[in-house]
XYZ file of C-alpha atoms in Angstrom:
622
model
C 70.606 -94.886 125.922
C 69.216 -91.429 125.174
C 71.250 -89.746 122.410
C 73.331 -86.757 123.437
C 71.691 -83.509 122.381
C 73.759 -80.337 122.375
C 73.954 -77.044 120.525
C 77.393 -75.403 120.250
C 78.766 -77.538 123.077
C 80.353 -80.851 122.119
C 83.627 -82.593 121.265
C 84.423 -84.212 117.913
C 87.434 -86.453 117.365
C 88.773 -87.613 114.008
C 90.783 -90.843 113.913
C 92.878 -91.066 110.739
C 96.079 -92.532 109.317
C 99.111 -90.238 109.208
C 99.953 -89.163 105.664
C 96.393 -89.580 104.345
C 95.841 -85.856 103.862
C 93.275 -85.717 106.658
C 94.911 -82.899 108.632
C 93.907 -80.107 106.237
C 90.352 -81.455 105.954
C 89.947 -81.683 109.726
C 91.325 -78.173 110.157
C 88.792 -77.021 107.565
C 86.037 -78.499 109.752
C 87.223 -76.554 112.811
C 87.625 -73.269 110.973
C 84.192 -73.483 109.355
C 82.575 -73.621 112.808
C 84.752 -70.734 113.929
C 83.540 -68.723 110.919
C 79.995 -69.264 112.200
C 80.922 -67.346 115.345
C 81.295 -70.374 117.626
C 84.610 -70.769 119.505
C 86.598 -73.944 118.824
C 89.731 -75.392 120.351
C 91.386 -77.982 118.078
C 94.292 -80.250 118.948
C 96.315 -82.296 116.502
C 97.609 -85.552 118.009
C 100.069 -87.090 115.604
C 102.844 -89.724 115.617
C 106.556 -89.029 115.371
C 106.984 -91.120 112.237
C 106.376 -89.743 108.739
C 103.549 -91.931 107.477
C 101.345 -94.885 108.330
C 100.725 -94.639 112.087
C 97.517 -93.399 113.719
C 96.782 -89.700 114.026
C 93.897 -87.894 115.720
C 92.403 -84.426 115.532
C 90.167 -83.332 118.384
C 87.864 -80.315 118.147
C 86.242 -78.787 121.202
C 83.180 -76.767 120.204
C 81.806 -74.545 122.960
C 79.958 -71.259 122.780
C 81.001 -70.638 126.395
C 84.548 -70.271 125.116
C 86.373 -72.979 127.090
C 89.659 -73.606 125.288
C 91.082 -76.504 127.291
C 90.369 -80.172 126.679
C 87.151 -81.258 128.342
C 87.662 -85.020 128.297
C 85.313 -87.499 126.620
C 84.167 -87.613 122.984
C 80.616 -86.895 121.776
C 81.213 -87.682 118.092
C 83.970 -90.019 116.888
C 84.792 -89.943 113.173
C 86.535 -93.331 112.959
C 88.566 -93.599 109.757
C 91.362 -95.859 111.002
C 90.692 -99.620 111.450
C 93.929 -99.961 113.473
C 92.588 -97.868 116.343
C 88.911 -98.784 116.038
C 88.462 -100.481 119.414
C 90.183 -97.725 121.400
C 88.384 -95.003 119.455
C 84.947 -96.531 120.026
C 85.726 -96.922 123.717
C 86.286 -93.158 124.078
C 82.771 -92.189 123.017
C 80.495 -90.874 125.762
C 77.344 -92.959 126.447
C 74.682 -91.643 124.098
C 77.346 -90.283 121.761
C 77.836 -90.842 118.048
C 80.107 -92.958 115.865
C 80.541 -91.946 112.212
C 82.434 -94.438 110.059
C 83.044 -95.770 106.538
C 80.693 -98.749 106.168
C 81.829 -99.793 102.692
C 82.887 -103.055 104.332
C 80.423 -104.437 106.920
C 81.668 -104.936 110.483
C 80.372 -107.509 112.979
C 78.058 -106.365 115.742
C 80.786 -107.075 118.304
C 82.688 -104.064 116.980
C 80.021 -101.652 118.223
C 78.543 -100.578 121.534
C 74.890 -100.743 122.537
C 74.960 -97.345 124.233
C 76.099 -95.236 121.244
C 74.502 -94.134 117.984
C 76.124 -95.478 114.819
C 76.099 -93.670 111.467
C 77.671 -95.408 108.500
C 78.487 -93.935 105.096
C 80.152 -95.889 102.228
C 82.890 -93.318 101.648
C 85.322 -95.677 99.927
C 82.645 -96.990 97.577
C 81.571 -93.471 96.607
C 85.190 -92.442 95.972
C 85.878 -95.556 93.888
C 82.871 -94.765 91.700
C 83.822 -91.111 91.301
C 87.622 -90.993 91.042
C 90.049 -93.120 89.048
C 93.236 -91.811 90.667
C 94.195 -93.558 93.938
C 95.525 -90.397 95.579
C 92.395 -88.455 94.680
C 90.281 -91.198 96.212
C 92.207 -90.872 99.437
C 92.201 -87.069 99.606
C 88.617 -86.461 98.548
C 87.281 -89.075 100.949
C 88.324 -86.668 103.694
C 86.467 -83.780 102.071
C 83.395 -85.980 101.560
C 83.104 -86.833 105.243
C 83.453 -83.113 106.032
C 80.557 -82.521 103.643
C 78.406 -85.166 105.335
C 79.226 -83.827 108.798
C 78.429 -80.286 107.693
C 74.900 -81.417 106.849
C 74.435 -83.475 110.024
C 75.721 -80.686 112.284
C 74.178 -77.760 110.419
C 77.452 -76.148 109.329
C 76.908 -73.606 106.557
C 78.609 -75.008 103.424
C 79.190 -71.447 102.212
C 81.706 -70.989 105.021
C 83.605 -74.080 103.894
C 83.557 -72.901 100.292
C 84.983 -69.523 101.394
C 87.829 -71.374 103.100
C 88.425 -73.349 99.898
C 88.558 -70.070 98.002
C 91.202 -68.671 100.358
C 93.244 -71.864 100.261
C 93.148 -72.373 96.493
C 93.158 -68.769 95.303
C 94.371 -68.770 91.706
C 94.047 -72.560 91.509
C 90.486 -72.867 90.208
C 90.838 -76.520 89.213
C 91.651 -77.537 92.799
C 88.934 -75.241 94.117
C 86.251 -76.779 91.918
C 87.239 -80.371 92.700
C 87.138 -79.760 96.457
C 83.744 -78.073 96.249
C 82.467 -81.036 94.234
C 83.692 -83.536 96.852
C 82.137 -81.458 99.632
C 78.723 -81.568 97.970
C 79.026 -85.259 97.165
C 79.215 -85.821 100.916
C 76.360 -83.429 101.665
C 74.122 -84.904 98.981
C 74.611 -88.458 100.258
C 73.925 -87.361 103.840
C 70.795 -85.498 102.726
C 69.394 -88.604 101.061
C 70.569 -91.446 103.305
C 71.622 -90.268 106.787
C 69.302 -89.495 109.724
C 67.929 -85.971 109.833
C 67.482 -85.822 113.625
C 71.152 -85.700 114.575
C 71.524 -84.570 118.210
C 74.607 -82.335 117.863
C 74.161 -79.001 116.161
C 76.086 -75.861 115.278
C 74.092 -72.637 115.464
C 75.429 -69.280 114.369
C 76.581 -67.157 117.275
C 78.676 -64.119 118.013
C 80.947 -65.581 120.662
C 84.338 -65.247 118.964
C 84.557 -61.473 119.165
C 87.810 -59.889 118.057
C 89.960 -62.854 119.056
C 92.468 -64.282 116.601
C 93.196 -67.918 115.740
C 96.912 -68.680 115.692
C 99.618 -71.175 116.697
C 101.896 -70.403 119.611
C 105.063 -70.981 117.573
C 104.033 -68.404 114.973
C 103.072 -65.990 117.752
C 106.444 -66.405 119.480
C 108.281 -65.865 116.185
C 106.401 -62.629 115.591
C 107.139 -61.592 119.171
C 110.851 -62.038 118.457
C 110.486 -59.794 115.399
C 108.791 -57.033 117.392
C 111.250 -57.553 120.243
C 114.136 -56.672 117.935
C 115.693 -60.075 117.272
C 117.937 -60.147 114.219
C 119.703 -63.481 114.755
C 118.235 -66.971 115.108
C 120.458 -70.057 115.195
C 118.650 -73.365 115.529
C 118.683 -77.069 114.838
C 115.475 -78.835 113.727
C 113.635 -80.563 116.540
C 109.951 -81.294 117.124
C 107.953 -79.365 118.260
C 109.961 -76.139 117.860
C 111.038 -76.202 114.203
C 108.048 -74.243 112.911
C 108.990 -71.363 115.211
C 112.331 -70.816 113.483
C 110.682 -71.269 110.094
C 108.040 -68.669 110.974
C 110.743 -66.262 112.170
C 112.516 -66.579 108.817
C 109.247 -65.923 106.993
C 108.595 -62.796 109.047
C 112.195 -61.642 108.578
C 111.729 -61.793 104.810
C 108.841 -59.380 105.285
C 110.170 -57.083 108.015
C 113.959 -57.403 108.018
C 114.775 -56.583 104.381
C 115.754 -53.075 103.327
C 112.895 -51.430 101.461
C 113.345 -51.245 97.709
C 116.123 -53.809 97.559
C 116.378 -57.308 96.202
C 116.698 -59.806 99.070
C 119.406 -61.551 97.064
C 121.590 -58.434 96.987
C 124.458 -58.212 99.531
C 123.419 -56.269 102.598
C 119.725 -56.290 101.780
C 118.784 -58.745 104.522
C 119.116 -57.300 108.013
C 118.909 -60.661 109.736
C 120.732 -63.962 110.060
C 118.908 -67.274 110.367
C 121.337 -70.172 110.624
C 120.394 -73.832 110.712
C 123.368 -75.155 112.635
C 124.843 -78.638 112.535
C 123.501 -79.397 116.026
C 122.066 -77.753 119.135
C 125.510 -77.149 120.608
C 126.543 -75.104 117.600
C 123.254 -73.201 117.565
C 123.534 -71.993 121.166
C 127.196 -71.139 120.579
C 126.222 -68.902 117.665
C 123.530 -67.212 119.735
C 125.939 -66.596 122.619
C 128.423 -65.058 120.172
C 125.757 -62.842 118.634
C 124.525 -61.729 122.045
C 128.066 -60.889 123.144
C 128.457 -58.775 120.019
C 125.329 -56.738 120.793
C 122.775 -58.434 118.547
C 119.420 -59.569 119.843
C 119.615 -63.315 119.306
C 117.629 -66.392 120.207
C 117.452 -70.113 119.638
C 114.425 -72.375 119.730
C 114.563 -76.008 120.772
C 113.014 -78.672 122.984
C 114.154 -80.756 125.958
C 116.871 -82.822 124.250
C 118.328 -79.627 122.813
C 118.417 -78.010 126.258
C 120.439 -80.984 127.505
C 123.034 -80.500 124.768
C 123.206 -76.731 125.306
C 124.026 -76.880 129.016
C 127.701 -75.923 128.899
C 127.085 -72.891 126.694
C 124.160 -71.892 128.923
C 126.534 -71.951 131.888
C 129.020 -69.812 129.965
C 126.343 -67.233 129.124
C 125.191 -67.172 132.749
C 128.666 -66.750 134.250
C 130.056 -64.444 131.545
C 126.735 -62.527 131.638
C 125.824 -62.567 127.965
C 122.242 -61.884 126.810
C 120.652 -65.015 125.328
C 117.005 -65.927 124.722
C 116.045 -69.609 124.560
C 112.526 -70.647 123.575
C 111.889 -74.188 124.775
C 108.817 -75.788 123.206
C 108.530 -78.680 125.638
C 107.630 -82.250 124.764
C 107.528 -85.630 126.498
C 110.832 -86.938 127.813
C 113.347 -88.072 128.952
C 115.730 -88.910 126.106
C 113.811 -88.605 122.839
C 110.695 -89.494 124.828
C 107.479 -88.742 122.955
C 108.543 -86.130 120.391
C 105.012 -85.333 119.254
C 103.315 -85.333 122.645
C 103.071 -82.462 125.086
C 104.391 -82.084 128.635
C 105.651 -79.409 131.005
C 108.773 -81.467 131.485
C 111.748 -79.080 131.390
C 111.009 -76.789 134.346
C 113.837 -77.959 136.587
C 116.206 -78.631 133.688
C 115.899 -74.998 132.592
C 115.720 -73.375 136.033
C 119.098 -74.806 137.039
C 120.606 -75.537 133.614
C 124.356 -76.190 133.426
C 126.872 -77.292 136.032
C 127.653 -75.449 139.247
C 125.389 -72.938 140.942
C 123.056 -71.440 138.360
C 119.561 -69.998 138.420
C 117.794 -68.861 135.280
C 114.804 -66.679 134.550
C 111.856 -68.665 133.141
C 108.744 -67.215 131.502
C 105.539 -69.308 131.331
C 103.113 -68.137 128.597
C 99.580 -69.565 128.753
C 98.527 -69.010 125.122
C 99.698 -67.560 121.780
C 99.007 -64.015 122.977
C 101.493 -64.438 125.817
C 103.884 -66.298 123.494
C 104.036 -63.095 121.453
C 104.272 -60.849 124.491
C 106.769 -62.928 126.479
C 109.101 -63.609 123.533
C 109.476 -59.878 122.977
C 109.870 -59.290 126.705
C 112.468 -62.069 126.991
C 114.758 -60.201 124.608
C 114.438 -57.082 126.781
C 115.080 -59.074 129.950
C 118.121 -60.786 128.451
C 119.692 -57.395 127.718
C 118.552 -55.824 130.971
C 119.780 -58.693 133.150
C 122.668 -59.819 130.892
C 121.768 -63.467 131.267
C 119.996 -66.367 129.523
C 116.201 -66.047 129.540
C 114.016 -69.097 128.921
C 110.530 -68.942 127.439
C 108.878 -72.262 128.356
C 106.029 -73.020 126.031
C 105.073 -76.567 124.931
C 103.682 -78.578 122.042
C 100.064 -77.969 123.046
C 100.487 -74.200 122.757
C 103.164 -74.188 120.074
C 101.710 -76.472 117.409
C 97.954 -76.051 117.888
C 95.844 -73.147 116.729
C 94.057 -71.397 119.537
C 91.785 -68.422 120.018
C 93.434 -65.614 121.927
C 93.342 -61.860 122.376
C 94.791 -59.888 119.443
C 98.455 -59.009 119.682
C 99.145 -55.463 120.853
C 102.240 -53.337 120.404
C 103.015 -49.761 121.367
C 104.998 -48.212 118.515
C 106.481 -45.778 121.027
C 107.975 -48.637 123.021
C 111.755 -48.614 123.013
C 113.923 -51.702 123.312
C 115.478 -52.028 126.751
C 119.194 -52.550 126.057
C 120.089 -52.416 129.740
C 123.336 -51.049 131.137
C 125.518 -50.371 128.102
C 128.292 -47.806 128.584
C 128.828 -45.483 125.650
C 132.029 -44.116 124.161
C 131.095 -40.666 125.441
C 130.704 -41.922 128.997
C 134.024 -43.739 128.825
C 135.724 -40.679 127.340
C 134.351 -38.584 130.194
C 136.092 -40.909 132.634
C 133.174 -42.954 133.914
C 134.454 -45.920 135.911
C 134.078 -49.260 134.157
C 134.389 -52.638 135.845
C 132.758 -55.330 133.741
C 131.654 -57.502 136.668
C 131.254 -54.808 139.309
C 127.966 -53.982 141.013
C 127.867 -50.189 141.160
C 124.092 -49.687 141.421
C 123.199 -52.238 144.089
C 121.010 -54.374 141.833
C 123.622 -56.992 140.953
C 123.693 -55.941 137.290
C 127.074 -54.682 136.040
C 127.711 -52.343 133.130
C 128.923 -53.696 129.805
C 130.254 -52.331 126.544
C 129.761 -53.434 122.983
C 132.874 -54.501 121.051
C 134.840 -51.559 119.588
C 132.954 -48.991 121.648
C 136.115 -47.028 122.449
C 139.670 -47.371 121.077
C 141.309 -47.424 124.529
C 138.691 -47.764 127.252
C 135.908 -50.150 128.121
C 137.601 -53.315 126.897
C 137.565 -56.495 128.972
C 138.162 -60.237 128.800
C 134.934 -62.218 128.557
C 135.585 -64.986 131.026
C 133.740 -68.185 131.756
C 136.342 -68.785 134.440
C 136.493 -67.022 137.779
C 137.397 -63.328 137.751
C 137.447 -60.216 139.886
C 135.051 -57.272 139.358
C 137.382 -55.788 136.703
C 137.248 -59.037 134.689
C 140.822 -59.989 135.543
C 141.398 -63.709 136.021
C 141.256 -64.646 139.681
C 140.826 -67.818 141.700
C 140.717 -65.955 145.002
C 137.838 -67.187 147.102
C 136.719 -63.655 147.936
C 136.458 -62.717 144.265
C 134.508 -65.859 143.429
C 132.087 -65.370 146.324
C 131.602 -61.701 145.390
C 130.666 -62.668 141.849
C 128.360 -65.518 142.848
C 126.552 -63.405 145.449
C 126.190 -60.592 142.923
C 124.566 -63.021 140.475
C 122.090 -63.979 143.209
C 121.342 -60.305 143.789
C 120.720 -59.887 140.066
C 118.368 -62.854 140.178
C 116.519 -61.200 143.051
C 116.282 -57.998 140.999
C 114.584 -60.027 138.273
C 111.624 -60.741 140.581
C 110.188 -57.284 139.935
C 110.966 -57.303 136.199
C 109.363 -60.579 135.106
C 105.616 -61.044 134.441
C 103.851 -61.190 137.801
C 101.510 -63.981 138.980
C 97.780 -63.667 138.332
C 95.714 -64.241 141.514
C 92.035 -65.116 141.595
C 89.992 -65.045 144.769
C 87.134 -67.516 145.170
C 83.580 -66.277 145.643
C 83.555 -67.816 149.124
C 86.272 -67.868 151.746
C 88.298 -71.062 151.464
C 91.250 -72.756 153.081
C 92.236 -74.363 149.768
C 94.329 -72.863 146.981
C 95.684 -73.971 143.629
C 98.784 -72.978 141.692
C 99.233 -73.642 137.977
C 101.060 -72.305 134.921
C 101.394 -72.334 131.150
C 99.233 -74.561 128.954
C 97.403 -75.962 131.997
C 95.562 -72.632 132.205
C 92.591 -73.211 129.824
C 91.568 -76.526 131.395
C 92.183 -75.103 134.869
C 89.735 -72.245 134.338
C 86.978 -74.661 133.385
C 87.832 -77.061 136.209
C 87.529 -74.281 138.810
C 84.098 -73.369 137.445
C 83.016 -77.023 137.656
C 84.295 -77.355 141.226
C 82.494 -74.191 142.291
C 79.276 -75.521 140.764
C 79.702 -78.492 143.145
C 80.308 -76.202 146.117
C 84.099 -76.602 146.232
C 85.895 -73.252 146.208
C 89.575 -72.549 145.626
C 91.662 -69.418 145.424
C 94.063 -69.713 142.496
C 97.404 -68.280 141.443
C 98.702 -68.579 137.884
C 102.479 -68.336 137.836
C 103.934 -66.532 134.830
C 107.633 -66.504 135.635
C 110.517 -67.686 137.794
C 112.018 -66.257 140.033
C 108.864 -66.310 142.095
C 107.920 -63.057 143.835
C 107.189 -63.137 147.563
C 103.438 -63.141 146.917
C 103.747 -66.840 145.966
C 104.942 -67.706 149.469
C 102.249 -65.446 150.940
C 99.576 -67.238 148.904
C 100.731 -70.641 150.160
C 100.908 -69.419 153.751
C 97.320 -68.171 153.555
C 95.926 -71.654 152.825
C 95.926 -74.985 154.640
C 96.568 -76.933 151.422
C 97.587 -75.773 147.980
C 97.168 -77.949 144.881
C 99.967 -77.609 142.333
C 98.680 -78.611 138.913
C 101.228 -79.498 136.240
C 101.902 -81.821 133.337
C 104.879 -83.957 134.340
C 105.532 -86.979 136.525
C 107.906 -85.537 139.084
C 105.986 -82.415 140.212
C 108.750 -80.155 138.921
C 107.057 -76.835 139.655
C 106.183 -78.033 143.142
C 109.818 -79.033 143.692
C 110.968 -75.614 142.515
C 108.606 -73.871 144.931
C 109.723 -76.052 147.835
C 113.380 -75.498 147.000
C 113.107 -71.732 146.632
C 110.925 -70.990 149.666
C 111.790 -73.864 152.013
C 108.079 -74.685 152.336
C 106.911 -77.934 153.953
C 106.264 -80.225 150.965
C 103.232 -81.726 152.720
C 101.426 -78.419 152.297
C 101.626 -78.648 148.497
C 99.414 -81.346 146.958
C 100.553 -82.429 143.482
C 98.011 -82.865 140.688
C 99.984 -84.517 137.902
C 99.055 -85.403 134.321
C 101.725 -86.843 132.031
C 100.334 -89.251 129.418
C 101.361 -86.905 126.597
C 97.897 -85.536 125.905
C 96.895 -82.049 127.111
C 95.404 -82.068 130.583
C 91.602 -81.997 130.771
C 89.214 -80.013 132.932
C 87.607 -83.264 134.052
C 90.937 -84.666 135.243
C 91.734 -81.558 137.277
C 88.268 -81.263 138.818
C 88.103 -84.969 139.686
C 91.602 -85.035 141.204
C 91.020 -81.982 143.390
C 87.496 -83.012 144.401
C 88.570 -86.506 145.451
C 91.500 -85.118 147.441
C 89.371 -82.562 149.283
C 86.675 -85.114 150.072
C 89.249 -87.629 151.303
C 90.823 -85.022 153.587
C 87.408 -84.034 154.946
C 86.668 -87.679 155.789
C 90.007 -88.024 157.557
C 89.370 -84.807 159.488
C 85.921 -85.986 160.596
C 87.242 -89.426 161.608
C 90.087 -87.838 163.557
C 87.604 -85.635 165.392
C 85.494 -88.637 166.420
C 88.561 -90.460 167.691
C 89.628 -87.486 169.722
C 86.200 -87.149 171.351
C 86.159 -90.864 172.117
C 89.516 -90.660 173.851
C 88.479 -87.633 175.839
């Protein structure tokens, strides 16, 4: 089998044991390539236990800038005997296997169609280090050193990263540099010099930044004016709340004061006793006029349902950032899915519909988190930002964050004391502007006017308790009108027209976007053209129905078993389900471009065969 040869276009996967210290070394590998001007897209695949189970780190290297998973592995760095067979199986024919050959393995453990490179990492570590933990940690750095030589990665870039990581800790810096060069020196002397995969300096990164979605969303909440976060730890959202607290310590403390002094901190971050308490605190803060949010995942959404219904019916601004994971129940806590679409769209009992925002990358996590806080105030309702583990916990290249310092927070319809004093009519649940959105007041706005009972039970437009059918219907229809108003306020879909006229379309959203872009390019290279529409929010504007009507078949690509986005589209527009073809990926790993392209190609070809056969039958009968 001819060895794979590629420059700045390959996939490397590291197979390690959780808790071995490999994560920081593997991240170092990805960042060193990035520093050479070549885009990378890493993904950390880790178990939900603390230590001992398998973990993987996959790095897509591509000068073309594709950021989704491609599918297939060109170089497997196999450091875990437990997963050896499965790891070796993943390697592309002609690909490479790098492993620790301190202990010989039988020939049956290898494949004839791959290239095997062994290095006695354990033996080298045992000779060099006496401490067991050092042996474990520096083995990781040594294989990074060897790979840097094989692939042509500039060791100076790795040393710069060491310097940033261990600034002021020269002893750690020196020991890591030593381990790096131990690996390089061994590779120089003993490993093949004609390795087929190579990194060449480029200028393909541009001004893009490299950041996790959770950190981006936290910063978006800061810029969006959030001062309250109540949360309960849950994978994969915990780092979002932690990042928000870190940013608050920088941006929400009075200048020139000690953060420990009373009144110095202009924020409240509360780790509640559970998800129910956390959403209750956020609802209370939103009612009181604060910009507040909680961050959670699917199981937390389930627990929050009653409070979500209260916020919807009492019309209290709340922002909920749902970093989705595999479900149901506790499911796969450290695997990604787009699995909460329906749960969030109709969360709580009774008739409810909620605004959902679907960011595709960290840039939109920043943008949409800030916008969600505006929308919550403007619409006086819960707003969901649906990200997922793939975006939230993996670093990704994206456009730099942008913010207009002249931008003012949209607080919506809040009646002031002056307006009340002047005699302006106030009915807390009354639609006076025709958009379904009533006016509200903050607590203690006026000593005599503008007060109301906040009711989760049925009420009339003046907030007086009422079980009259007419009052209930008025309120429920007004909430629908408000939901319709939201169509023009939420981020609009992004259409893309194919180069050639086509009867096929595709709809997708969120973290599916990077792989989808590459899949469309691959399909077009094979002569299959699709118009596409990336959805960025629910409620769906009318252009979504128009897009579907303009095509014979529309593929709906999503990462869950039950085609939740497709179901939502069918339910909202009353479209014939047969017109929407589901493309579903739900094994817990991020969807790949190869999976999308193959699924759509096979479906189109199958339909063409059926159409041709039907035509022949018709002619025969005639």
